[in-house]
Amino acid sequence: MKQIIAVDIKTRKVGLAQCKTDLLVLGRFSDAAGVDKDVKALDEKLGGALGRVAKLGDFAGKAGTSALVYGDGKIPARRVILIGLGEQKKVTLDTIRKAAATAANQAVNMKLQTLSLALHQAAQGKLDTAEMGKATAEGAYFGSYRYDEYVTESQNGRLGALKVEVVDADAGRLKSLNQGLGDGAVVGRAQSYARTLANRPGNVINPPALAKAAMEMARATRGLRCTVFDAGQLKAKKMGGILAVGAGSRSEPRLIILKYTPAKKPAKGLPRVALVGKAITFDSGGISIKPSADMDQMKLDKSGGIAVLAAMKAVAELGLPVDVWGLIPSAENLPSGSSYRPGDIVTTYSGKTVEILNTDAEGRMILCDALAYAARQKFETIIDIATLTGACMVALGQYKAGLMGNDDDLIAQLRRAADDSGENVWHLPSGDEYADEMKSKIADLRNTGGRWGGASTAAAFLRQFVGETTWAHLDIAGMDILQKATEYASAGSTGFGVRLLVTYLMNLTR
Ligand code: BES
Ligand code: MN
Ligand code: ZN
């Protein structure tokens, strides 16, 4: 897939006062006393303009704020932007990532060609330099991302390419930055790929089209193979959950399987991991139809599956020495004469029967087949990711994804990956009392629980399909949807989960 704005990122050895660029980017803490000598030299050439911004009280380094100063021919840079990093003691890699994203967002808004980032300089000694290189690259991709492939007018005025460089005069620091920059660019590109696929609407991406995109991606990526089960194969394999949900649409359901074989043999003791992602290309609710307000957002109900697809791309490009498969059940949930209905009893791949009480609880019905399939393939670890419940959004808002599971170590590893990647999670329960609510009198299970704790009952449903396998579930409902642009992200899909999953796998291998 072509990138919508082609971003190229490199390091360059140059002092701040010598840097020729459209926009030079510096970070500023709200509580830092004084500035280092590079910034001082720059400010002297600017006649003290940077210092004056602070003295006038226009800019105090608060997180989420910035100030623009023009070069006026006094320095080779056309503009300098100061980005607020907040308090020093609160700094994390995500501070750098968000600041880079803010700068890249502004650069695209101003239609600039070159962007020079020196954000890492402010946080020297507080964060690892290579990790800052990675976070900077991820942020530059994230902030410059736009989705406008169907806006015919944008062909005239839109920026085609953005050249990003991370600048420093110190050769040693550049070397460290470079170590992280390449990995960050791979992850950043994968996340942009995810956002474009997710943003594409239901009339463009249906299950067969998603399978085709997965095939194309795998063909272009070394180490990846893609197999797709079509409706006939799903029938032969008795994947009754995926088939039931897909029955109402003329676009037939699919199970997409991506297999990654690392060139380097994985270290002994590393688990074989299955990533399972929900890809409902459009969720109308089916016969239990949703209210029409905001129903258009349900094109993003494929985000979990797409996060898996993009994570697999990144894992292969990084050449991580770990055995991973991606399993993506995909269907379109529509009402029609052939839809599954409330009251139906569905026999799933596991053999367990499910009484359907609400056709809008379709995510668990496609996931349970893929989870049972993964469990039967003897993976040691299964992680699923899904825009599963509105209840999770009610509980956590749009700041954190719900994290459930049956293993404390895996929960801890995912919480660490969340901290490292800036994609946040919050641990929620999914134990027996929730599973008890999902019991049916006329089948093994029902597909909905009672009124309360919907995120946990949904997770407790899924838990019953993984057997004894170590398993975690990420409920990302709401996390992939930005209704309004922010200072560092454009509206639409955020690609949530790509960084989280890749970071979890990267952390396993070191
Ligand atoms: N895809 C939705 C969940 C969702 C809602 C995601 C809002 C993002 C924003 C899911 O398939 C769904 O409809 N869940 C139902 C479950 C209920 C019927 C038990 C829900 O949350 O209302
Ligand atoms: Mn639904
Ligand atoms: Zn759904």
PDB file of C-alpha atoms and ligand atoms in Angstrom, residues 283 290 360 362, ligand 2:
ATOM      1  CA  ASP A 283     -21.050  -3.843  12.580  1.00  0.00           C
ATOM      2  CA  LYS A 290     -27.875  -0.582  16.539  1.00  0.00           C
ATOM      3  CA  ASP A 360     -24.852  -7.392  18.201  1.00  0.00           C
ATOM      4  CA  GLU A 362     -20.965 -10.789  17.361  1.00  0.00           C
TER       5      GLU A 362
HETATM    6 MN    MN B   2     -21.790  -5.577  17.799  1.00  0.00          MN
END
